Coordinates of C-alpha atoms in Angstrom, one line a residue:
X161 CA 142.7 -5.8 -110.2
X162 CA 139.8 -4.2 -112.1
X163 CA 140.2 -1.5 -114.7
X164 CA 138.9 1.2 -112.3
X165 CA 141.7 0.3 -109.9
X166 CA 144.3 0.4 -112.6
X167 CA 143.1 3.8 -113.8
X168 CA 143.3 5.2 -110.3
X169 CA 146.2 7.5 -109.8
X170 CA 147.2 8.3 -106.2
X171 CA 147.8 11.9 -105.2
X172 CA 151.4 13.1 -105.4
X173 CA 151.3 14.5 -101.8
X174 CA 150.6 12.8 -98.5
X175 CA 148.0 13.8 -96.0
X176 CA 149.1 14.3 -92.5
X177 CA 146.4 13.6 -90.0
X178 CA 148.5 14.4 -87.0
X179 CA 148.9 16.7 -85.2
X180 CA 145.4 18.2 -85.0
X181 CA 145.0 22.0 -85.2
X182 CA 144.2 24.0 -82.1
X183 CA 140.6 24.5 -83.4
X184 CA 140.1 20.7 -83.7
X185 CA 141.4 20.2 -80.2
X186 CA 139.1 22.9 -78.8
X187 CA 136.2 21.4 -80.7
X188 CA 136.9 18.0 -79.1
X189 CA 136.9 19.6 -75.7
X190 CA 133.6 21.2 -76.3
X191 CA 132.2 17.9 -77.6
X192 CA 133.4 16.0 -74.5
X193 CA 132.1 18.7 -72.2
X194 CA 128.6 18.3 -73.8
X195 CA 128.9 14.4 -73.5
X196 CA 130.0 14.6 -69.9
X197 CA 127.3 17.1 -68.8
X198 CA 124.3 15.7 -70.7
X199 CA 121.9 13.3 -69.0
X200 CA 122.5 9.7 -70.0
X201 CA 122.2 6.2 -68.6
X202 CA 125.5 6.8 -66.9
X203 CA 124.4 10.1 -65.2
X204 CA 121.2 8.4 -64.1
X205 CA 123.3 5.8 -62.4
X206 CA 126.3 7.7 -61.1
X207 CA 125.1 11.4 -61.1
X208 CA 125.3 14.3 -63.5
X209 CA 128.4 16.5 -63.8
X210 CA 127.9 20.2 -63.9
X211 CA 129.1 22.1 -67.0
X212 CA 132.1 23.6 -65.3
X213 CA 133.3 20.3 -63.8
X214 CA 132.6 18.6 -67.2
X215 CA 134.7 21.3 -69.0
X216 CA 137.6 20.9 -66.6
X217 CA 137.6 17.2 -67.0
X218 CA 137.3 17.5 -70.8
X219 CA 140.4 19.8 -70.9
X220 CA 142.4 17.4 -68.7
X221 CA 141.4 14.3 -70.7
X222 CA 142.2 16.0 -74.0
X223 CA 145.6 17.1 -72.9
X224 CA 146.6 13.7 -71.5
X225 CA 145.3 11.9 -74.6
X226 CA 147.0 14.4 -77.0
X227 CA 150.3 13.9 -75.2
X228 CA 150.0 10.1 -75.3
X229 CA 149.0 10.1 -79.0
X230 CA 151.8 12.6 -79.9
X231 CA 154.4 10.4 -78.3
X232 CA 153.0 7.5 -80.3
X233 CA 153.2 9.5 -83.5
X234 CA 156.8 10.5 -82.9
X235 CA 157.8 6.8 -82.9
X236 CA 156.2 6.6 -86.4
X237 CA 157.5 9.8 -88.1
X238 CA 156.9 8.4 -91.6
X239 CA 153.3 7.5 -90.9
X240 CA 150.3 9.5 -91.9
X241 CA 149.1 9.9 -88.3
X242 CA 146.0 7.7 -88.6
X243 CA 147.1 5.4 -85.8
X244 CA 147.7 8.4 -83.5
X245 CA 144.2 9.7 -84.3
X246 CA 142.7 6.3 -83.5
X247 CA 144.6 6.2 -80.2
X248 CA 143.5 9.8 -79.4
X249 CA 139.9 9.0 -80.0
X250 CA 140.0 5.6 -78.2
X251 CA 141.7 7.0 -75.1
X252 CA 139.4 10.0 -74.9
X253 CA 136.3 7.7 -75.0
X254 CA 137.8 5.4 -72.3
X255 CA 138.7 8.3 -70.0
X256 CA 135.3 9.9 -70.4
X257 CA 133.7 6.7 -69.3
X258 CA 136.0 6.7 -66.2
X259 CA 134.9 10.2 -65.3
X260 CA 131.2 9.4 -65.8
X261 CA 131.5 6.3 -63.6
X262 CA 133.2 8.3 -60.9
X263 CA 130.3 10.8 -60.9
X264 CA 130.3 14.5 -60.0
X265 CA 132.8 15.7 -57.5
X266 CA 130.7 18.8 -56.8
X267 CA 127.0 19.5 -56.8
X268 CA 126.0 19.2 -60.4
X269 CA 124.1 21.9 -62.3
X270 CA 121.9 19.9 -64.7
X271 CA 121.6 20.5 -68.4
X272 CA 118.0 21.1 -67.9
X273 CA 116.4 21.6 -64.5
X274 CA 113.9 18.8 -64.8
X275 CA 112.7 16.4 -62.1
X276 CA 114.6 13.1 -62.1
X277 CA 114.2 10.0 -60.1
X278 CA 116.5 9.8 -57.1
X279 CA 119.5 7.5 -57.7
X280 CA 119.1 4.0 -56.4
X281 CA 121.5 1.1 -55.9
X282 CA 123.4 -0.1 -59.0
X283 CA 121.4 -3.3 -59.4
X284 CA 118.3 -1.4 -60.5
X285 CA 120.0 -0.6 -63.8
X286 CA 120.8 -3.2 -66.6
X287 CA 122.9 -1.5 -69.2
X288 CA 124.3 -3.6 -72.1
X289 CA 125.2 -0.6 -74.2
X290 CA 128.9 -0.6 -73.5
X291 CA 131.5 -1.6 -76.0
X292 CA 131.5 -1.3 -79.8
X293 CA 128.3 -1.4 -81.7
X294 CA 127.6 -5.0 -82.6
X295 CA 125.0 -7.5 -83.8
X296 CA 123.8 -9.9 -81.1
X297 CA 122.1 -13.2 -81.7
X298 CA 119.8 -15.3 -79.5
X299 CA 122.2 -17.0 -77.2
X300 CA 124.1 -13.7 -76.5
X301 CA 120.8 -11.9 -75.9
X302 CA 119.9 -14.6 -73.3
X303 CA 123.2 -14.2 -71.6
X304 CA 123.2 -10.4 -71.6
X305 CA 119.6 -10.3 -70.2
X306 CA 120.1 -13.2 -67.7
X307 CA 120.2 -10.8 -64.7
X308 CA 116.6 -10.0 -65.4
X309 CA 115.6 -13.7 -65.0
X310 CA 117.0 -14.0 -61.4
X311 CA 114.2 -14.4 -58.9
X312 CA 113.6 -11.3 -56.8
X313 CA 115.7 -9.0 -59.0
X314 CA 115.0 -5.3 -58.6
X315 CA 115.8 -4.0 -62.1
X316 CA 113.8 -0.9 -63.0
X317 CA 115.9 0.6 -65.8
X318 CA 117.2 -1.0 -68.9
X319 CA 119.4 0.3 -71.7
X320 CA 119.9 -1.8 -74.8
X321 CA 121.3 1.1 -77.0
X322 CA 124.2 0.4 -79.3
X323 CA 123.4 -3.4 -79.6
X324 CA 121.7 -4.5 -82.8
X325 CA 119.0 -7.1 -82.2
X326 CA 117.9 -9.4 -85.0
X327 CA 114.6 -11.3 -84.9
X328 CA 116.1 -14.4 -83.2
X329 CA 117.7 -12.2 -80.5
X330 CA 114.4 -10.2 -80.1
X331 CA 112.4 -13.5 -79.7
X332 CA 114.9 -14.5 -77.0
X333 CA 114.6 -11.2 -75.3
X334 CA 110.8 -10.9 -75.5
X335 CA 109.7 -13.4 -72.8
X336 CA 112.4 -12.1 -70.5
X337 CA 111.2 -8.5 -70.9
X338 CA 107.6 -9.5 -70.5
X339 CA 108.5 -11.2 -67.2
X340 CA 109.8 -8.0 -65.7
X341 CA 107.8 -5.3 -67.5
X342 CA 105.6 -4.6 -64.4
X343 CA 108.7 -3.5 -62.5
X344 CA 110.3 -1.4 -65.2
X345 CA 110.1 2.4 -65.1
X346 CA 112.8 3.4 -67.6
X347 CA 113.5 1.8 -71.0
X348 CA 116.2 2.9 -73.5
X349 CA 116.0 1.1 -76.8
X350 CA 117.6 3.7 -78.9
X351 CA 119.8 2.5 -81.7
X352 CA 119.0 -1.2 -81.2
X353 CA 118.3 -2.3 -84.8
X354 CA 121.3 -0.7 -86.6
X355 CA 122.3 -2.4 -89.8
X356 CA 119.2 -4.6 -90.0
X357 CA 117.0 -4.8 -93.1
X358 CA 113.8 -2.7 -92.8
X359 CA 111.5 -5.7 -92.5
X360 CA 113.6 -7.4 -89.9
X361 CA 114.0 -4.1 -87.9
X362 CA 110.2 -3.6 -87.9
X363 CA 109.6 -7.2 -86.7
X364 CA 112.1 -6.6 -83.9
X365 CA 110.3 -3.4 -82.9
X366 CA 106.9 -5.2 -82.8
X367 CA 108.4 -8.0 -80.6
X368 CA 109.8 -5.5 -78.1
X369 CA 106.6 -3.5 -78.3
X370 CA 104.4 -6.5 -77.5
X371 CA 106.7 -7.6 -74.7
X372 CA 106.7 -4.2 -73.0
X373 CA 103.0 -3.5 -73.5
X374 CA 101.3 -2.5 -70.3
X375 CA 104.5 -1.5 -68.5
X376 CA 104.2 1.7 -66.5
X377 CA 107.1 3.8 -67.8
X378 CA 108.2 7.3 -66.8
X379 CA 111.1 7.3 -69.3
X380 CA 111.2 6.0 -72.9
X381 CA 114.0 6.5 -75.4
X382 CA 113.4 5.2 -79.0
X383 CA 115.9 7.5 -80.7
X384 CA 118.3 6.6 -83.5
X385 CA 116.1 3.8 -85.0
X386 CA 115.2 5.4 -88.4
X387 CA 111.6 4.8 -87.5
X388 CA 109.5 6.8 -90.0
X389 CA 105.8 6.1 -89.8
X390 CA 106.2 2.3 -90.1
X391 CA 108.6 2.3 -87.1
X392 CA 106.3 4.4 -85.0
X393 CA 103.4 2.1 -85.7
X394 CA 105.5 -0.9 -85.0
X395 CA 105.7 0.4 -81.5
X396 CA 101.9 0.8 -81.3
X397 CA 101.2 -1.6 -78.5
X398 CA 103.9 -0.1 -76.3
X399 CA 103.0 3.5 -77.0
X400 CA 99.2 3.1 -76.6
X401 CA 99.7 1.5 -73.2
X402 CA 101.7 4.5 -71.8
X403 CA 99.8 7.0 -69.7
X404 CA 102.5 8.0 -67.2
X405 CA 105.4 9.0 -69.4
X406 CA 107.5 11.9 -68.0
X407 CA 110.3 11.7 -70.5
X408 CA 110.1 10.8 -74.2
X409 CA 113.0 10.9 -76.6
X410 CA 112.4 10.5 -80.4
X411 CA 115.6 11.9 -81.9
X412 CA 117.2 11.2 -85.2
X413 CA 114.3 8.9 -86.2
X414 CA 113.2 10.2 -89.6
X415 CA 110.0 11.6 -88.1
X416 CA 108.1 12.9 -91.1
X417 CA 104.6 14.4 -91.2
X418 CA 103.0 11.0 -91.2
X419 CA 105.2 9.7 -88.4
X420 CA 104.5 12.7 -86.3
X421 CA 100.8 12.2 -86.8
X422 CA 101.1 8.5 -85.8
X423 CA 103.1 9.4 -82.7
X424 CA 100.5 12.1 -81.7
X425 CA 97.7 9.5 -82.2
X426 CA 99.3 6.6 -80.4
X427 CA 100.3 8.1 -77.1
X428 CA 97.1 8.4 -75.1
X429 CA 98.3 10.8 -72.5
X430 CA 101.1 13.4 -72.3
X431 CA 99.7 15.2 -69.2
X432 CA 102.6 14.0 -67.1
X433 CA 105.3 14.6 -69.7
X434 CA 108.2 16.8 -68.5
X435 CA 110.8 16.1 -71.3
X436 CA 110.0 15.8 -75.0
X437 CA 112.9 15.7 -77.4
X438 CA 112.6 15.6 -81.2
X439 CA 116.0 16.6 -82.4
X440 CA 117.2 15.9 -86.0
X441 CA 114.1 14.7 -87.8
X442 CA 112.4 15.6 -91.1
X443 CA 109.3 16.9 -89.5
X444 CA 108.7 20.0 -91.7
X445 CA 105.8 22.4 -91.4
X446 CA 103.2 19.8 -91.8
X447 CA 104.7 17.5 -89.2
X448 CA 105.1 20.5 -86.8
X449 CA 101.3 20.7 -86.6
X450 CA 101.1 17.3 -85.0
X451 CA 104.1 17.9 -82.7
X452 CA 102.3 21.1 -81.7
X453 CA 99.2 19.0 -80.8
X454 CA 101.3 16.9 -78.5
X455 CA 102.9 20.1 -77.0
X456 CA 99.4 21.5 -76.3
X457 CA 98.5 18.4 -74.4
X458 CA 101.7 18.6 -72.3
X459 CA 101.0 21.3 -69.7
X460 CA 103.8 20.1 -67.4
X461 CA 106.5 20.1 -70.0
X462 CA 109.8 21.4 -68.6
X463 CA 112.3 20.6 -71.4
X464 CA 111.3 20.7 -75.1
X465 CA 113.7 20.1 -77.9
X466 CA 112.7 20.4 -81.6
X467 CA 116.0 21.3 -83.2
X468 CA 117.1 20.5 -86.8
X469 CA 113.6 19.4 -87.8
X470 CA 113.2 21.4 -91.1
X471 CA 110.4 23.4 -89.7
X472 CA 109.6 26.7 -91.6
X473 CA 107.5 29.7 -90.9
X474 CA 104.1 28.1 -90.7
X475 CA 105.2 25.3 -88.5
X476 CA 107.2 27.6 -86.4
X477 CA 104.1 29.8 -85.8
X478 CA 102.0 26.7 -84.9
X479 CA 104.7 25.4 -82.5
X480 CA 105.3 28.8 -80.9
X481 CA 101.6 29.2 -80.2
X482 CA 101.3 25.7 -78.8
X483 CA 104.2 26.3 -76.4
X484 CA 102.0 28.9 -74.6
X485 CA 100.3 25.9 -72.8
X486 CA 103.6 24.8 -71.3
X487 CA 103.8 27.3 -68.4
X488 CA 106.4 25.3 -66.5
X489 CA 108.9 25.2 -69.3
X490 CA 112.5 25.6 -68.2
X491 CA 114.5 24.6 -71.3
X492 CA 113.5 25.4 -74.9
X493 CA 115.6 24.3 -77.8
X494 CA 114.4 25.2 -81.4
X495 CA 117.8 25.6 -83.1
X496 CA 118.5 25.0 -86.7
X497 CA 115.1 25.5 -88.3
X498 CA 113.7 27.9 -90.9
X499 CA 111.4 29.9 -88.6
X500 CA 112.0 33.4 -90.0
X501 CA 110.7 36.7 -88.7
X502 CA 107.0 35.8 -88.5
X503 CA 107.6 32.7 -86.3
X504 CA 110.0 34.8 -84.2
X505 CA 107.3 37.3 -83.6
X506 CA 104.8 34.5 -82.8
X507 CA 107.4 33.1 -80.3
X508 CA 107.8 36.5 -78.7
X509 CA 104.1 36.6 -77.9
X510 CA 104.3 33.2 -76.2
X511 CA 107.3 33.9 -74.1
X512 CA 105.5 35.9 -71.4
X513 CA 103.6 32.7 -70.6
X514 CA 106.9 30.9 -69.8
X515 CA 108.2 32.6 -66.6
X516 CA 110.3 29.7 -65.5
X517 CA 112.7 29.6 -68.5
X518 CA 116.3 29.0 -67.6
X519 CA 117.8 28.0 -71.0
X520 CA 116.7 29.0 -74.5
X521 CA 118.4 28.0 -77.7
X522 CA 117.4 30.0 -80.8
X523 CA 120.4 29.8 -83.1
X524 CA 120.1 29.5 -86.9
X525 CA 116.4 30.4 -87.1
X526 CA 116.7 33.2 -89.6
X527 CA 115.1 35.6 -87.1
X528 CA 116.9 38.7 -88.5
X529 CA 116.8 42.0 -86.5
X530 CA 113.0 42.2 -86.3
X531 CA 112.4 38.7 -85.0
X532 CA 115.3 38.9 -82.6
X533 CA 114.3 42.2 -81.1
X534 CA 110.8 41.0 -80.6
X535 CA 112.1 37.8 -78.8
X536 CA 114.6 39.8 -76.7
X537 CA 112.1 42.4 -75.6
X538 CA 109.8 39.6 -74.4
X539 CA 112.6 37.7 -72.6
X540 CA 113.7 40.9 -70.9
X541 CA 110.4 41.2 -69.2
X542 CA 109.5 37.5 -68.7
X543 CA 112.8 35.6 -68.1
X544 CA 115.4 37.8 -66.4
X545 CA 116.6 34.7 -64.6
X546 CA 117.8 33.1 -67.9
X547 CA 121.1 31.3 -67.6
X548 CA 121.7 30.2 -71.2
X549 CA 120.9 32.3 -74.3
X550 CA 121.9 31.2 -77.8
X551 CA 121.2 33.4 -80.8
X552 CA 123.9 32.5 -83.3
X553 CA 123.4 32.7 -87.0
X554 CA 120.3 34.9 -87.1
X555 CA 121.6 37.7 -89.4
X556 CA 121.7 40.2 -86.5
X557 CA 123.6 43.4 -87.1
X558 CA 124.4 46.6 -85.1
X559 CA 120.9 47.9 -85.4
X560 CA 119.7 45.2 -83.0
X561 CA 122.6 45.7 -80.6
X562 CA 120.7 48.2 -78.2
X563 CA 117.9 45.7 -77.8
X564 CA 120.4 42.9 -77.1
X565 CA 122.2 45.1 -74.6
X566 CA 119.0 46.1 -72.8
X567 CA 118.0 42.4 -72.5
X568 CA 121.4 41.3 -71.3
X569 CA 121.5 44.1 -68.6
X570 CA 118.3 42.5 -67.2
X571 CA 119.8 39.0 -67.2
X572 CA 122.2 39.0 -64.4
X573 CA 122.1 35.2 -63.9
X574 CA 123.5 34.5 -67.4
X575 CA 126.1 31.8 -67.6
X576 CA 126.4 31.2 -71.3
X577 CA 125.8 33.7 -74.2
X578 CA 126.2 32.7 -77.9
X579 CA 125.9 35.4 -80.6
X580 CA 128.3 33.8 -83.1
X581 CA 127.9 34.1 -86.9
X582 CA 126.0 37.4 -87.0
X583 CA 127.1 40.8 -88.3
X584 CA 127.6 42.9 -85.2
X585 CA 130.8 44.7 -86.4
X586 CA 132.6 47.0 -84.0
X587 CA 129.5 49.2 -83.6
X588 CA 127.3 46.4 -82.3
X589 CA 130.2 44.7 -80.4
X590 CA 130.9 47.8 -78.3
X591 CA 127.3 48.3 -77.3
X592 CA 126.8 44.6 -76.3
X593 CA 130.2 44.3 -74.5
X594 CA 129.4 47.4 -72.4
X595 CA 126.2 45.7 -71.2
X596 CA 128.2 42.7 -69.9
X597 CA 131.0 44.6 -68.2
X598 CA 129.2 45.4 -64.9
X599 CA 127.6 42.5 -63.0
X600 CA 127.1 39.1 -64.7
X601 CA 129.2 37.5 -62.1
X602 CA 128.1 34.0 -63.1
X603 CA 129.0 34.4 -66.8
X604 CA 131.3 31.5 -67.9
X605 CA 131.1 31.3 -71.7
X606 CA 130.8 34.1 -74.3
X607 CA 130.9 33.2 -78.0
X608 CA 130.9 36.2 -80.4
X609 CA 132.9 34.5 -83.2
X610 CA 132.4 35.4 -86.8
X611 CA 130.8 38.8 -86.3
X612 CA 133.0 41.1 -88.6
X613 CA 134.4 43.2 -85.7
X614 CA 137.9 44.4 -85.4
X615 CA 140.4 45.6 -82.8
X616 CA 137.9 47.8 -81.0
X617 CA 135.2 45.2 -80.6
X618 CA 137.7 42.6 -79.5
X619 CA 139.1 44.8 -76.8
X620 CA 135.6 45.6 -75.4
X621 CA 134.7 41.9 -75.2
X622 CA 138.0 41.2 -73.4
X623 CA 137.4 43.9 -70.9
X624 CA 133.8 42.7 -70.4
X625 CA 135.0 39.2 -69.1
X626 CA 138.5 39.9 -67.8
X627 CA 137.4 40.1 -64.1
X628 CA 134.5 37.7 -64.0
X629 CA 135.2 34.9 -61.4
X630 CA 134.9 31.4 -62.9
X631 CA 134.8 32.6 -66.5
X632 CA 135.9 29.7 -68.8
X633 CA 135.7 30.6 -72.5
X634 CA 135.9 33.7 -74.7
X635 CA 135.5 32.9 -78.4
X636 CA 136.3 35.8 -80.7
X637 CA 137.6 33.7 -83.6
X638 CA 136.6 34.3 -87.2
X639 CA 136.7 38.1 -87.0
X640 CA 139.1 40.8 -88.4
X641 CA 141.3 41.6 -85.4
X642 CA 144.7 43.0 -86.1
X643 CA 147.8 41.5 -84.6
X644 CA 148.1 44.6 -82.3
X645 CA 144.4 44.0 -81.3
X646 CA 145.2 40.4 -80.4
X647 CA 148.1 41.5 -78.2
X648 CA 145.8 44.1 -76.5
X649 CA 143.2 41.4 -75.8
X650 CA 145.8 39.2 -74.2
X651 CA 147.1 42.0 -72.1
X652 CA 143.6 42.8 -70.9
X653 CA 143.0 39.2 -69.9
X654 CA 146.4 38.8 -68.2
X655 CA 145.7 42.0 -66.2
X656 CA 142.3 40.7 -65.1
X657 CA 141.3 37.9 -62.7
X658 CA 141.4 35.2 -65.5
X659 CA 144.4 33.7 -67.3
X660 CA 144.9 33.5 -71.1
X661 CA 143.5 30.0 -70.9
X662 CA 140.0 31.5 -71.3
X663 CA 140.8 32.8 -74.8
X664 CA 139.7 30.4 -77.5
X665 CA 141.4 29.5 -80.7
X666 CA 142.2 32.4 -83.2
X667 CA 143.1 30.2 -86.1
X668 CA 140.3 31.7 -88.3
X669 CA 140.9 35.3 -87.4
X670 CA 141.8 37.4 -90.4
X671 CA 144.0 40.4 -89.4
X672 CA 143.8 41.8 -92.9
X673 CA 140.1 41.4 -93.3
X674 CA 137.6 44.3 -93.6
X675 CA 134.0 44.3 -92.2
X676 CA 132.5 45.1 -95.5
X677 CA 134.3 42.2 -97.3
X678 CA 132.3 39.3 -98.7
X679 CA 132.2 36.6 -96.0
X680 CA 133.2 33.8 -98.4
X681 CA 134.4 30.4 -97.3
X682 CA 137.9 29.6 -98.3
X683 CA 137.5 27.0 -101.0
X684 CA 140.9 25.4 -100.3
X685 CA 140.6 23.9 -96.9
X686 CA 143.4 21.7 -95.7
X687 CA 142.5 18.1 -96.8
X688 CA 144.3 16.5 -93.9
X689 CA 142.6 18.7 -91.3
X690 CA 139.2 18.0 -92.8
X691 CA 139.8 14.2 -92.6
X692 CA 141.1 14.5 -89.1
X693 CA 138.0 16.4 -88.0
X694 CA 135.8 13.8 -89.7
X695 CA 137.5 11.1 -87.7
X696 CA 137.1 13.0 -84.4
X697 CA 133.5 14.2 -85.1
X698 CA 131.8 11.2 -83.5
X699 CA 133.9 10.6 -80.4
X700 CA 131.5 8.8 -78.0
X701 CA 131.8 7.3 -74.6
X702 CA 132.6 3.6 -75.2
X703 CA 132.8 0.8 -72.6
X704 CA 135.1 -2.1 -73.1
X705 CA 133.6 -5.6 -73.4

């Protein structure tokens, strides 16, 4: 044992990972709902679940898996709960896969109303992404891809995500892919070089790029490959040959300014593009200029996502102006950037050109009151049909509440409203809640957590949703609601058409808090809960080998 190990002193207390808190369980339900209702290789094969059906399945799965894991934990009362957490995560993943394979039981409402290819028979899709992430070598690659070598096969869609190809495996796959490239329409090679050294990963990308050059694709997903500029250029031959793309996904790829420039240069035509997703990159203001160029050349864009890309005011203005060319846009997601007021005002000037918007995600953009009011005034006029509106974390206070209320009054088709992590207090809460009380029959989710309101605001929001048919979730957590106020909220909900099940967790509510208090984070979070949440953070759909 080395000296470092000898010097290490274990903590004098044990960390219990089980049971999870109510907030962790709710978070898992939300995460599963998103996984179940987001377009994927499974939804393309079996059909897409609507959000409500996905949410019901997620709640059922979580309850069953929690019960099973809890029974497991009770048999090991002296354990730290880690095996129960593992069972909880494994079973939820397995059951999600079962739900996805079963397909929707009702007519699905899609995450974004974009045109998709009609479902065809199962043998048009070759998906090797199931199971644990693993390296594959040449012989296994040949075996996995062998269905593509059968004469007369009708495969049009391939998904190699979650399997890491080395050079030998890529060289085995190359000729097979080249033999069927003329019949392929959809290629998902996201996360297919994980854990490989950079030089090897780039060689693998070049081999795949060469093999698929000249294919006529409508769908291409190269996400989760840490591309950077070198990676983008490694796909040069494939990208330069694409003139019919309708969907392009380049998420979590380290897309910097140079990489964005390369991407803009290499794709010869984006005129048919309907879906362009750039989530979680390092694009910044300079890179946003090149993304904006692609957007300008995409007049048929219906779904654009450029969230968590480090874009500031200048890039936000450039992107907002470019979006004016996308007059068919239905879904716009710009969350978690540093736009600020000026970019918000620029976006407000573009919104009148986007009359078909159904979903808009503008959380965590530093819009403040001025930028938010400008955006809402534009949406009120141009998109009264909006179904999803997210404006969390924008430093909105009660002064903006009348503009929010006026806009919401116009939006009678709204299904989801998120105003979390703002500063509405009771004054703003009352005004906004009143605008939701009448009409809004389709509203299913309302998130006004962490807004500094107290008993009065909580009661008003409860009254606003108590009698809405099909309402699913009211989140008023993280506020300063007294115990009496919580009881009143529950009484209002019980007296309405919905049960208490619609009320989210209240574990972060502070009955003693005051609206003018500093909104400081508690520095002493529970270590066990943090570790549990970390373990549950990346629950994914997994398919057994």
